[in-house]
Amino acid sequence: MVRGPILDPDRSYTFSNYFDLSAEPDEILAEFGCSLQRQALELPSLDDRPESLATVADLKASLERRLPLVSLTSEAARREVLIAPVVLALIDCTQAQLRIEYSISVSDRLKGSLDYYLQNQQNLLIIEAKNADLDRGFTQLAVELIALDQWTASEAQRLYGAVSTGNIWQFGCFDRAQQQIIQDLNLYRVPADLADLFQHLVAILTHSPSESGE
Protein backbone atom coordinates (compact mmCIF):
# COMPACT_ATOMS: atom_id res chain seq x y z
CA MET A 1 0.00 0.00 0.00
CA VAL A 2 1.42 3.36 -1.08
CA ARG A 3 1.27 6.06 1.56
CA GLY A 4 0.13 9.49 0.46
CA PRO A 5 2.01 12.67 1.33
CA ILE A 6 1.88 13.84 4.94
CA LEU A 7 2.25 17.53 4.19
CA ASP A 8 -0.58 19.36 2.46
CA PRO A 9 0.82 20.81 -0.80
CA ASP A 10 -1.56 23.75 -0.52
CA ARG A 11 -0.60 24.65 3.05
CA SER A 12 2.22 26.75 4.46
CA TYR A 13 4.12 25.32 7.47
CA THR A 14 6.17 27.00 10.17
CA PHE A 15 8.65 25.12 12.33
CA SER A 16 6.24 25.04 15.26
CA ASN A 17 3.61 23.32 13.08
CA TYR A 18 5.81 20.22 12.91
CA PHE A 19 5.64 19.88 16.69
CA ASP A 20 1.86 19.44 16.36
CA LEU A 21 1.89 16.81 13.60
CA SER A 22 0.93 13.30 14.70
CA ALA A 23 2.89 11.53 11.93
CA GLU A 24 6.05 9.59 12.73
CA PRO A 25 9.27 11.67 12.63
CA ASP A 26 10.90 9.56 9.91
CA GLU A 27 7.82 9.97 7.71
CA ILE A 28 7.89 13.75 8.16
CA LEU A 29 11.61 13.93 7.34
CA ALA A 30 11.09 11.76 4.27
CA GLU A 31 8.95 14.58 2.85
CA PHE A 32 12.22 16.54 2.59
CA GLY A 33 14.23 13.67 1.15
CA CYS A 34 15.95 12.99 4.48
CA SER A 35 16.24 9.92 6.69
CA LEU A 36 16.34 9.52 10.48
CA GLN A 37 18.90 7.49 12.39
CA ARG A 38 18.80 6.96 16.18
CA GLN A 39 22.16 6.13 17.72
CA ALA A 40 24.65 7.23 20.34
CA LEU A 41 26.04 10.37 18.76
CA GLU A 42 29.79 10.98 18.83
CA LEU A 43 29.73 14.63 19.77
CA PRO A 44 32.72 16.96 19.67
CA SER A 45 34.38 17.10 23.09
CA LEU A 46 37.02 19.17 24.85
CA ASP A 47 40.49 17.90 25.72
CA ASP A 48 41.28 20.68 28.17
CA ARG A 49 39.54 23.99 28.71
CA PRO A 50 39.89 25.15 32.34
CA GLU A 51 37.74 28.24 31.85
CA SER A 52 34.74 26.12 30.86
CA LEU A 53 35.19 23.94 33.97
CA ALA A 54 35.13 27.02 36.18
CA THR A 55 32.05 28.28 34.37
CA VAL A 56 30.25 24.97 34.87
CA ALA A 57 31.05 24.92 38.58
CA ASP A 58 29.63 28.42 39.06
CA LEU A 59 26.59 27.69 36.87
CA LYS A 60 25.78 24.43 38.63
CA ALA A 61 26.05 26.08 42.03
CA SER A 62 23.69 28.89 41.03
CA LEU A 63 21.14 26.48 39.55
CA GLU A 64 21.17 24.26 42.61
CA ARG A 65 20.71 27.31 44.81
CA ARG A 66 17.78 28.72 42.82
CA LEU A 67 15.86 25.64 41.70
CA PRO A 68 14.24 24.91 45.11
CA LEU A 69 12.82 28.44 45.08
CA VAL A 70 11.31 28.55 41.57
CA SER A 71 8.17 26.96 40.11
CA LEU A 72 8.96 25.42 36.72
CA THR A 73 5.46 24.52 35.56
CA SER A 74 5.53 26.77 32.45
CA GLU A 75 7.73 26.73 29.36
CA ALA A 76 8.63 30.38 29.97
CA ALA A 77 9.87 29.57 33.49
CA ARG A 78 12.01 26.67 32.25
CA ARG A 79 13.53 28.83 29.52
CA GLU A 80 14.34 31.70 31.88
CA VAL A 81 15.64 29.66 34.81
CA LEU A 82 17.17 26.53 33.22
CA ILE A 83 17.96 27.12 29.54
CA ALA A 84 18.88 30.81 29.30
CA PRO A 85 21.61 30.61 31.99
CA VAL A 86 23.27 27.74 30.12
CA VAL A 87 23.10 29.61 26.82
CA LEU A 88 24.50 32.82 28.31
CA ALA A 89 27.35 30.95 29.97
CA LEU A 90 28.01 29.29 26.62
CA ILE A 91 28.52 32.59 24.80
CA ASP A 92 30.79 33.78 27.61
CA CYS A 93 33.03 30.74 26.97
CA THR A 94 32.93 30.72 23.18
CA GLN A 95 32.29 34.36 22.22
CA ALA A 96 29.70 33.04 19.76
CA GLN A 97 27.05 35.43 18.49
CA LEU A 98 23.63 34.73 19.96
CA ARG A 99 20.31 35.46 18.31
CA ILE A 100 17.06 34.72 20.13
CA GLU A 101 13.79 33.96 18.30
CA TYR A 102 15.76 34.26 15.05
CA SER A 103 13.55 34.10 11.96
CA ILE A 104 14.60 32.32 8.78
CA SER A 105 12.61 31.52 5.65
CA VAL A 106 13.70 28.95 3.08
CA SER A 107 10.34 27.96 1.61
CA ASP A 108 6.65 27.71 2.48
CA ARG A 109 7.44 24.49 4.33
CA LEU A 110 10.70 25.58 5.95
CA LYS A 111 10.28 28.81 7.84
CA GLY A 112 9.86 30.13 11.34
CA SER A 113 11.88 31.19 14.38
CA LEU A 114 14.83 29.43 15.99
CA ASP A 115 14.64 29.75 19.78
CA TYR A 116 18.40 30.16 20.16
CA TYR A 117 20.82 30.47 17.24
CA LEU A 118 24.54 30.60 18.06
CA GLN A 119 27.28 31.13 15.50
CA ASN A 120 30.96 31.87 15.31
CA GLN A 121 33.31 31.95 12.32
CA GLN A 122 33.12 28.23 11.50
CA ASN A 123 30.38 26.58 13.54
CA LEU A 124 26.78 27.02 14.53
CA LEU A 125 24.31 25.55 16.95
CA ILE A 126 20.55 25.85 17.40
CA ILE A 127 18.67 25.10 20.60
CA GLU A 128 14.94 24.45 20.64
CA ALA A 129 13.13 24.88 23.96
CA LYS A 130 10.06 22.75 24.67
CA ASN A 131 8.05 22.44 27.85
CA ALA A 132 7.50 18.71 28.26
CA ASP A 133 7.50 16.73 24.98
CA LEU A 134 11.08 15.93 23.99
CA ASP A 135 10.10 13.59 21.12
CA ARG A 136 7.93 16.07 19.26
CA GLY A 137 10.40 18.78 20.09
CA PHE A 138 13.11 16.76 18.36
CA THR A 139 10.97 16.48 15.22
CA GLN A 140 10.75 20.27 15.13
CA LEU A 141 14.50 20.56 15.73
CA ALA A 142 15.18 18.13 12.86
CA VAL A 143 13.12 20.21 10.44
CA GLU A 144 14.96 23.34 11.61
CA LEU A 145 18.30 21.65 10.87
CA ILE A 146 17.08 20.75 7.37
CA ALA A 147 16.11 24.38 6.81
CA LEU A 148 19.45 25.56 8.16
CA ASP A 149 21.26 23.28 5.70
CA GLN A 150 19.71 25.23 2.83
CA TRP A 151 19.90 28.62 4.48
CA THR A 152 23.42 28.82 5.93
CA ALA A 153 26.70 29.43 4.14
CA SER A 154 28.58 27.31 6.70
CA GLU A 155 30.91 24.71 5.18
CA ALA A 156 30.57 22.32 8.11
CA GLN A 157 29.61 18.82 7.05
CA ARG A 158 27.44 18.39 10.13
CA LEU A 159 25.02 20.89 11.61
CA TYR A 160 24.28 20.50 15.31
CA GLY A 161 21.26 21.25 17.42
CA ALA A 162 19.75 20.40 20.77
CA VAL A 163 16.23 20.24 22.12
CA SER A 164 15.66 20.93 25.79
CA THR A 165 12.82 20.78 28.27
CA GLY A 166 15.07 22.69 30.65
CA ASN A 167 16.04 19.81 32.90
CA ILE A 168 16.58 17.33 30.01
CA TRP A 169 18.65 17.95 26.87
CA GLN A 170 19.03 15.83 23.73
CA PHE A 171 21.41 16.45 20.83
CA GLY A 172 20.86 15.93 17.13
CA CYS A 173 22.83 16.62 14.00
CA PHE A 174 22.27 16.79 10.26
CA ASP A 175 24.75 14.90 8.08
CA ARG A 176 24.66 17.08 4.98
CA ALA A 177 26.35 14.58 2.66
CA GLN A 178 24.04 11.71 3.64
CA GLN A 179 20.97 13.93 4.05
CA GLN A 180 20.40 12.20 7.35
CA ILE A 181 19.24 13.43 10.75
CA ILE A 182 20.94 11.63 13.65
CA GLN A 183 19.08 11.61 16.97
CA ASP A 184 21.31 11.02 19.96
CA LEU A 185 20.22 8.19 22.25
CA ASN A 186 21.88 9.90 25.21
CA LEU A 187 20.00 12.39 27.39
CA TYR A 188 21.64 14.99 29.63
CA ARG A 189 20.05 16.08 32.91
CA VAL A 190 20.42 19.54 34.40
CA PRO A 191 21.98 20.10 36.81
CA ALA A 192 23.21 16.50 37.33
CA ASP A 193 24.91 16.11 33.90
CA LEU A 194 25.69 19.80 33.39
CA ALA A 195 29.45 19.27 33.07
CA ASP A 196 29.12 16.77 30.21
CA LEU A 197 26.39 18.80 28.52
CA PHE A 198 28.31 22.04 28.69
CA GLN A 199 31.59 20.67 27.40
CA HIS A 200 29.79 19.24 24.34
CA LEU A 201 28.07 22.59 23.69
CA VAL A 202 31.39 24.45 23.94
CA ALA A 203 33.16 21.90 21.74
CA ILE A 204 30.51 22.12 19.01
CA LEU A 205 31.07 25.88 18.75
CA THR A 206 34.87 25.79 18.97
CA HIS A 207 36.08 22.64 17.22
CA SER A 208 37.70 22.76 13.79
CA PRO A 209 35.49 21.51 10.92
CA SER A 210 38.29 19.04 10.11
CA GLU A 211 37.78 17.35 13.49
CA SER A 212 35.18 14.74 14.45
CA GLY A 213 34.66 13.54 10.91
CA GLU A 214 34.07 17.05 9.58
XYZ file of N, CA and C in Angstrom:
642
model
N 0.835 -1.200 0.000
C 0.000 0.000 0.000
C 0.869 1.249 0.000
N 0.614 2.142 -0.940
C 1.415 3.357 -1.080
C 0.841 4.440 -0.172
N 1.703 5.001 0.661
C 1.266 6.059 1.562
C 1.251 7.391 0.838
N 0.207 8.163 1.047
C 0.130 9.485 0.459
C 1.004 10.469 1.209
N 1.182 11.662 0.677
C 2.013 12.670 1.332
C 1.424 13.098 2.670
N 2.301 13.384 3.619
C 1.875 13.841 4.940
C 1.581 15.334 4.930
N 2.405 16.079 4.226
C 2.250 17.530 4.191
C 1.280 17.942 3.087
N 0.399 18.850 3.407
C -0.584 19.364 2.464
C 0.119 20.295 1.473
N 0.112 19.978 0.184
C 0.822 20.809 -0.797
C 0.264 22.223 -0.899
N -0.941 22.422 -0.431
C -1.559 23.755 -0.520
C -1.429 24.551 0.780
N -0.711 23.996 1.748
C -0.600 24.651 3.047
C 0.820 25.142 3.295
N 0.940 26.236 4.015
C 2.223 26.747 4.457
C 2.500 26.241 5.876
N 3.750 25.871 6.170
C 4.116 25.324 7.469
C 5.230 26.147 8.109
N 5.077 26.437 9.391
C 6.167 27.004 10.173
C 6.800 25.883 10.994
N 7.970 26.154 11.557
C 8.650 25.121 12.333
C 7.771 24.585 13.463
N 7.061 25.468 14.130
C 6.238 25.040 15.258
C 5.085 24.127 14.831
N 4.666 24.205 13.561
C 3.607 23.316 13.082
C 4.030 21.852 13.114
N 5.334 21.603 12.933
C 5.814 20.218 12.907
C 5.762 19.576 14.290
N 5.791 20.394 15.330
C 5.636 19.884 16.688
C 4.244 19.286 16.881
N 3.261 19.850 16.188
C 1.863 19.443 16.364
C 1.446 18.270 15.483
N 2.264 17.907 14.488
C 1.885 16.811 13.598
C 1.945 15.473 14.326
N 0.987 14.610 14.038
C 0.934 13.305 14.699
C 1.693 12.221 13.929
N 2.177 12.524 12.740
C 2.894 11.534 11.929
C 4.234 11.182 12.583
N 4.748 10.020 12.213
C 6.046 9.592 12.730
C 7.160 10.519 12.214
N 8.187 10.757 13.041
C 9.267 11.669 12.631
C 9.941 11.274 11.322
N 10.221 9.973 11.131
C 10.902 9.557 9.910
C 10.040 9.808 8.680
N 8.721 9.712 8.835
C 7.825 9.974 7.709
C 7.807 11.473 7.374
N 7.851 12.307 8.394
C 7.894 13.753 8.160
C 9.194 14.137 7.463
N 10.322 13.598 7.939
C 11.613 13.935 7.345
C 11.726 13.417 5.914
N 11.062 12.303 5.626
C 11.088 11.756 4.271
C 10.461 12.719 3.268
N 9.556 13.574 3.736
C 8.954 14.577 2.855
C 10.008 15.543 2.316
N 11.136 15.650 3.014
C 12.219 16.539 2.589
C 13.395 15.764 2.004
N 13.171 14.486 1.724
C 14.228 13.666 1.151
C 15.306 13.303 2.140
N 14.970 13.276 3.435
C 15.948 12.990 4.483
C 15.521 11.757 5.284
N 16.507 11.092 5.866
C 16.237 9.924 6.695
C 16.559 10.242 8.150
N 16.113 9.354 9.037
C 16.339 9.517 10.475
C 17.075 8.302 11.005
N 18.143 8.557 11.751
C 18.903 7.487 12.394
C 19.005 7.789 13.881
N 18.661 6.814 14.721
C 18.795 6.961 16.176
C 19.987 6.139 16.640
N 20.950 6.815 17.250
C 22.156 6.135 17.715
C 22.869 7.027 18.722
N 23.821 6.431 19.438
C 24.651 7.226 20.337
C 25.542 8.129 19.479
N 25.361 9.410 19.619
C 26.037 10.374 18.761
C 27.428 10.686 19.308
N 28.427 10.612 18.452
C 29.788 10.978 18.833
C 29.937 12.491 18.695
N 29.701 13.181 19.784
C 29.730 14.635 19.775
C 31.147 15.148 19.937
N 31.433 16.327 19.380
C 32.724 16.963 19.674
C 32.886 17.119 21.177
N 34.123 16.964 21.663
C 34.377 17.097 23.089
C 35.672 17.872 23.304
N 35.862 18.346 24.508
C 37.018 19.166 24.854
C 38.103 18.311 25.480
N 39.365 18.552 25.069
C 40.491 17.898 25.724
C 40.825 18.606 27.036
N 40.926 19.914 26.968
C 41.281 20.676 28.166
C 40.876 22.128 27.959
N 39.971 22.596 28.777
C 39.540 23.988 28.708
C 39.153 24.428 30.122
N 40.141 24.842 30.922
C 39.888 25.151 32.336
C 38.805 26.200 32.555
N 38.729 27.187 31.648
C 37.735 28.240 31.852
C 36.314 27.709 31.788
N 36.081 26.690 30.949
C 34.736 26.124 30.864
C 34.408 25.331 32.126
N 35.418 24.676 32.729
C 35.193 23.938 33.970
C 34.811 24.881 35.100
N 35.468 26.040 35.157
C 35.134 27.024 36.184
C 33.728 27.569 35.969
N 33.379 27.785 34.698
C 32.048 28.283 34.371
C 30.974 27.285 34.791
N 31.216 26.004 34.520
C 30.254 24.971 34.874
C 30.068 24.901 36.381
N 31.145 24.994 37.124
C 31.048 24.925 38.581
C 30.190 26.059 39.124
N 30.423 27.268 38.613
C 29.634 28.421 39.059
C 28.172 28.280 38.642
N 27.947 27.832 37.396
C 26.593 27.691 36.872
C 25.820 26.630 37.640
N 26.453 25.499 37.899
C 25.778 24.427 38.633
C 25.414 24.878 40.040
N 26.315 25.602 40.677
C 26.047 26.080 42.032
C 24.861 27.040 42.057
N 24.797 27.932 41.066
C 23.689 28.893 41.028
C 22.368 28.206 40.734
N 22.370 27.214 39.847
C 21.145 26.482 39.547
C 20.654 25.709 40.771
N 21.567 25.033 41.437
C 21.175 24.255 42.609
C 20.669 25.153 43.738
N 21.164 26.372 43.786
C 20.706 27.315 44.809
C 19.318 27.865 44.496
N 19.031 28.065 43.212
C 17.779 28.715 42.819
C 16.623 27.750 42.579
N 16.925 26.551 42.112
C 15.858 25.636 41.704
C 14.848 25.337 42.804
N 15.256 25.176 44.069
C 14.243 24.908 45.106
C 13.281 26.066 45.331
N 13.619 27.250 44.799
C 12.816 28.438 45.077
C 11.920 28.852 43.909
N 12.007 28.127 42.790
C 11.307 28.548 41.573
C 10.333 27.471 41.106
N 9.125 27.881 40.730
C 8.167 26.965 40.111
C 8.468 26.865 38.623
N 8.575 25.638 38.115
C 8.959 25.421 36.720
C 7.830 24.761 35.927
N 6.605 25.153 36.202
C 5.456 24.520 35.559
C 5.183 25.060 34.160
N 5.774 26.187 33.781
C 5.530 26.768 32.454
C 6.787 26.707 31.605
N 6.595 26.726 30.277
C 7.728 26.733 29.359
C 8.566 27.991 29.548
N 7.910 29.122 29.779
C 8.634 30.378 29.975
C 9.552 30.290 31.185
N 9.058 29.690 32.277
C 9.872 29.567 33.485
C 11.085 28.680 33.235
N 10.889 27.573 32.530
C 12.007 26.668 32.249
C 13.052 27.339 31.360
N 12.593 28.132 30.395
C 13.533 28.834 29.523
C 14.343 29.860 30.305
N 13.667 30.631 31.149
C 14.343 31.697 31.879
C 15.302 31.158 32.941
N 14.888 30.117 33.649
C 15.642 29.662 34.814
C 16.655 28.568 34.464
N 16.315 27.673 33.508
C 17.168 26.531 33.216
C 17.944 26.644 31.908
N 17.300 27.123 30.858
C 17.958 27.119 29.544
C 18.774 28.386 29.314
N 18.186 29.548 29.564
C 18.884 30.809 29.302
C 20.215 30.914 30.046
N 20.309 30.529 31.327
C 21.613 30.615 31.994
C 22.690 29.761 31.325
N 22.311 28.586 30.825
C 23.273 27.736 30.124
C 23.728 28.405 28.834
N 22.781 28.962 28.089
C 23.104 29.608 26.820
C 24.000 30.835 27.038
N 23.696 31.629 28.036
C 24.499 32.825 28.306
C 25.910 32.455 28.759
N 26.023 31.412 29.577
C 27.352 30.946 29.970
C 28.113 30.419 28.758
N 27.390 29.825 27.831
C 28.010 29.290 26.621
C 28.625 30.390 25.767
N 27.939 31.511 25.608
C 28.520 32.591 24.797
C 29.671 33.270 25.534
N 29.651 33.257 26.868
C 30.793 33.777 27.610
C 32.047 32.963 27.319
N 31.887 31.631 27.203
C 33.028 30.743 26.973
C 33.501 30.727 25.526
N 32.593 30.903 24.598
C 32.931 30.721 23.180
C 32.976 32.019 22.381
N 32.415 33.092 22.932
C 32.293 34.364 22.215
C 31.481 34.220 20.930
N 30.594 33.214 20.910
C 29.697 33.045 19.759
C 28.630 34.136 19.779
N 28.160 34.493 18.600
C 27.055 35.434 18.486
C 25.753 34.706 18.797
N 24.899 35.338 19.588
C 23.626 34.733 19.965
C 22.474 35.541 19.404
N 21.550 34.836 18.757
C 20.307 35.457 18.308
C 19.143 34.652 18.881
N 18.195 35.347 19.468
C 17.058 34.721 20.132
C 15.798 34.955 19.305
N 14.984 33.899 19.148
C 13.788 33.958 18.296
C 14.172 34.478 16.910
N 15.176 33.815 16.315
C 15.755 34.256 15.050
C 14.966 33.674 13.881
N 14.414 34.531 13.062
C 13.547 34.102 11.959
C 14.348 33.789 10.708
N 14.046 32.646 10.088
C 14.595 32.320 8.778
C 13.460 31.812 7.899
N 13.625 31.976 6.599
C 12.606 31.524 5.649
C 13.294 30.948 4.424
N 13.124 29.643 4.236
C 13.702 28.949 3.084
C 12.635 28.680 2.033
N 11.455 28.259 2.503
C 10.340 27.957 1.608
C 9.051 28.002 2.430
N 7.928 27.723 1.766
C 6.651 27.712 2.485
C 6.577 26.597 3.518
N 7.440 25.599 3.377
C 7.443 24.485 4.331
C 8.578 24.576 5.338
N 9.518 25.464 5.095
C 10.699 25.581 5.949
C 10.885 27.041 6.348
N 10.176 27.433 7.373
C 10.283 28.814 7.842
C 9.808 28.897 9.286
N 10.260 29.941 9.956
C 9.860 30.131 11.344
C 10.993 30.713 12.156
N 10.890 30.596 13.475
C 11.876 31.186 14.377
C 12.650 30.095 15.112
N 13.968 30.300 15.204
C 14.831 29.432 15.991
C 14.916 30.020 17.395
N 14.637 29.233 18.418
C 14.636 29.754 19.782
C 15.979 30.396 20.130
N 17.054 29.639 19.922
C 18.404 30.162 20.157
C 19.284 29.755 18.979
N 19.926 30.733 18.368
C 20.822 30.474 17.244
C 22.183 31.053 17.592
N 23.191 30.185 17.697
C 24.538 30.605 18.060
C 25.481 30.327 16.902
N 26.382 31.265 16.646
C 27.276 31.126 15.496
C 28.588 31.840 15.760
N 29.679 31.172 15.375
C 30.961 31.867 15.307
C 31.485 31.743 13.887
N 32.782 31.887 13.690
C 33.306 31.947 12.323
C 33.116 30.659 11.542
N 33.152 29.502 12.225
C 33.116 28.232 11.501
C 31.946 27.334 11.865
N 31.361 27.536 13.030
C 30.383 26.583 13.537
C 29.101 27.274 13.978
N 28.056 26.486 14.069
C 26.784 27.021 14.533
C 26.028 25.964 15.306
N 25.081 26.427 16.086
C 24.306 25.550 16.947
C 22.930 26.164 17.142
N 21.895 25.360 17.070
C 20.554 25.845 17.399
C 20.015 25.046 18.576
N 19.259 25.725 19.424
C 18.672 25.100 20.603
C 17.181 25.388 20.594
N 16.397 24.336 20.648
C 14.939 24.446 20.643
C 14.428 24.133 22.046
N 13.643 25.045 22.608
C 13.127 24.881 23.962
C 11.679 24.396 23.913
N 11.407 23.302 24.604
C 10.055 22.753 24.668
C 9.708 22.419 26.107
N 8.441 22.576 26.452
C 8.046 22.440 27.850
C 8.154 21.012 28.359
N 7.556 20.042 27.669
C 7.503 18.706 28.255
C 7.657 17.565 27.253
N 7.518 17.805 25.964
C 7.503 16.725 24.981
C 8.800 16.740 24.177
N 9.771 15.953 24.633
C 11.077 15.926 23.989
C 11.004 15.309 22.598
N 10.171 14.284 22.405
C 10.101 13.594 21.120
C 9.570 14.500 20.015
N 8.459 15.158 20.276
C 7.926 16.065 19.257
C 8.830 17.274 19.089
N 9.452 17.682 20.182
C 10.403 18.777 20.086
C 11.572 18.426 19.189
N 12.006 17.156 19.234
C 13.109 16.758 18.355
C 12.682 16.785 16.897
N 11.453 16.402 16.603
C 10.971 16.479 15.221
C 11.060 17.907 14.706
N 10.645 18.865 15.523
C 10.746 20.266 15.127
C 12.204 20.664 14.937
N 13.075 20.259 15.853
C 14.497 20.561 15.728
C 15.060 19.998 14.427
N 14.677 18.759 14.085
C 15.177 18.126 12.862
C 14.794 18.933 11.629
N 13.566 19.408 11.574
C 13.123 20.211 10.436
C 13.899 21.540 10.395
N 14.180 22.107 11.556
C 14.957 23.344 11.607
C 16.373 23.120 11.080
N 16.966 21.963 11.389
C 18.301 21.653 10.873
C 18.279 21.483 9.354
N 17.227 20.888 8.827
C 17.081 20.751 7.370
C 16.989 22.129 6.718
N 16.225 23.017 7.333
C 16.114 24.382 6.812
C 17.453 25.090 6.876
N 18.163 24.895 7.985
C 19.453 25.559 8.165
C 20.465 25.081 7.131
N 20.378 23.825 6.731
C 21.260 23.285 5.702
C 21.143 24.080 4.410
N 19.935 24.477 4.062
C 19.711 25.226 2.827
C 19.944 26.720 2.998
N 19.864 27.178 4.228
C 19.904 28.618 4.485
C 21.301 29.144 4.789
N 22.138 28.331 5.456
C 23.424 28.824 5.926
C 24.526 28.653 4.891
N 25.526 29.516 5.010
C 26.701 29.430 4.143
C 27.820 28.630 4.804
N 27.566 28.078 5.987
C 28.579 27.305 6.697
C 29.039 26.119 5.864
N 30.352 25.836 5.918
C 30.910 24.710 5.180
C 30.987 23.437 6.018
N 30.528 23.502 7.244
C 30.570 22.323 8.112
C 29.770 21.187 7.499
N 30.299 19.975 7.603
C 29.609 18.816 7.050
C 28.453 18.358 7.926
N 28.520 18.715 9.206
C 27.444 18.390 10.131
C 26.938 19.655 10.813
N 25.637 19.789 10.895
C 25.016 20.891 11.607
C 24.418 20.340 12.892
N 24.682 21.015 14.003
C 24.278 20.495 15.308
C 23.143 21.299 15.923
N 22.327 20.601 16.676
C 21.260 21.248 17.416
C 20.963 20.470 18.682
N 20.173 21.064 19.540
C 19.747 20.396 20.774
C 18.329 20.825 21.080
N 17.568 19.920 21.641
C 16.231 20.242 22.124
C 16.260 20.059 23.633
N 15.604 20.963 24.331
C 15.663 20.927 25.787
C 14.307 21.229 26.409
N 13.979 20.456 27.443
C 12.821 20.777 28.269
C 13.245 21.625 29.467
N 14.508 21.954 29.525
C 15.067 22.693 30.650
C 15.908 21.778 31.505
N 15.292 20.751 32.060
C 16.044 19.808 32.897
C 16.536 18.586 32.126
N 16.099 18.408 30.876
C 16.579 17.329 30.013
C 16.983 17.918 28.658
N 18.158 17.507 28.179
C 18.653 17.950 26.866
C 18.933 16.727 25.992
N 18.696 16.882 24.693
C 19.032 15.834 23.725
C 19.629 16.486 22.482
N 20.739 15.921 22.010
C 21.409 16.453 20.829
C 20.927 15.773 19.554
N 21.094 16.472 18.458
C 20.859 15.932 17.132
C 21.801 16.596 16.158
N 22.022 15.973 15.030
C 22.833 16.619 13.996
C 22.320 16.226 12.619
N 22.655 17.050 11.652
C 22.270 16.791 10.264
C 23.528 16.517 9.465
N 23.650 15.285 8.964
C 24.750 14.900 8.079
C 24.388 15.374 6.676
N 25.060 16.420 6.229
C 24.657 17.075 4.980
C 24.942 16.200 3.760
N 26.016 15.435 3.794
C 26.351 14.575 2.656
C 25.348 13.427 2.517
N 24.953 12.846 3.656
C 24.037 11.708 3.641
C 22.576 12.122 3.675
N 22.337 13.426 3.883
C 20.966 13.926 4.052
C 20.240 13.106 5.123
N 20.903 13.034 6.261
C 20.396 12.201 7.353
C 20.422 12.966 8.681
N 19.319 12.903 9.394
C 19.245 13.427 10.750
C 19.627 12.307 11.717
N 20.534 12.595 12.637
C 20.938 11.626 13.649
C 20.435 12.116 15.003
N 19.630 11.299 15.650
C 19.078 11.608 16.967
C 19.867 10.868 18.030
N 20.482 11.620 18.922
C 21.311 11.017 19.961
C 20.457 10.196 20.926
N 20.924 9.016 21.278
C 20.222 8.189 22.250
C 20.471 8.654 23.685
N 21.522 9.441 23.872
C 21.882 9.902 25.208
C 21.080 11.147 25.584
N 20.690 11.229 26.840
C 20.002 12.388 27.390
C 20.867 12.979 28.501
N 20.845 14.297 28.626
C 21.639 14.990 29.627
C 20.709 15.732 30.587
N 20.889 15.465 31.880
C 20.051 16.078 32.907
C 20.727 17.324 33.473
N 19.919 18.316 33.768
C 20.418 19.539 34.401
C 19.728 19.674 35.763
N 20.538 19.829 36.819
C 21.978 20.105 36.815
C 22.894 18.886 36.918
N 22.367 17.662 37.047
C 23.211 16.497 37.331
C 24.300 16.272 36.276
N 23.952 16.382 34.988
C 24.907 16.111 33.898
C 25.404 17.395 33.245
N 25.352 18.497 33.974
C 25.687 19.797 33.385
C 27.108 19.845 32.843
N 28.063 19.227 33.528
C 29.454 19.272 33.074
C 29.612 18.627 31.702
N 29.031 17.440 31.512
C 29.124 16.767 30.209
C 28.381 17.551 29.132
N 27.183 18.016 29.471
C 26.392 18.796 28.525
C 27.157 20.033 28.066
N 27.697 20.764 29.022
C 28.314 22.044 28.690
C 29.582 21.861 27.867
N 30.367 20.851 28.176
C 31.589 20.673 27.398
C 31.287 20.277 25.953
N 30.184 19.545 25.724
C 29.794 19.239 24.341
C 29.323 20.506 23.625
N 28.545 21.340 24.300
C 28.073 22.591 23.695
C 29.241 23.485 23.310
N 30.209 23.627 24.222
C 31.388 24.450 23.939
C 32.183 23.861 22.778
N 32.369 22.550 22.783
C 33.159 21.905 21.738
C 32.523 22.063 20.359
N 31.197 21.958 20.296
C 30.511 22.122 19.006
C 30.811 23.489 18.402
N 30.868 24.509 19.243
C 31.068 25.876 18.754
C 32.539 26.243 18.570
N 33.459 25.408 19.046
C 34.875 25.787 18.974
C 35.747 24.804 18.217
N 35.236 23.616 17.895
C 36.085 22.643 17.224
C 36.303 23.018 15.769
N 37.410 22.531 15.209
C 37.699 22.756 13.793
C 36.813 21.857 12.951
N 36.314 22.357 11.802
C 35.488 21.514 10.924
C 36.200 20.267 10.439
N 37.544 20.231 10.544
C 38.288 19.040 10.108
C 38.284 17.957 11.165
N 37.823 18.311 12.389
C 37.780 17.350 13.486
C 36.442 16.605 13.497
N 36.415 15.516 14.220
C 35.178 14.744 14.452
C 34.467 14.376 13.159
N 35.265 13.965 12.161
C 34.662 13.537 10.913
C 34.162 14.661 10.060
N 34.548 15.934 10.366
C 34.068 17.048 9.575
C 35.048 17.463 8.523
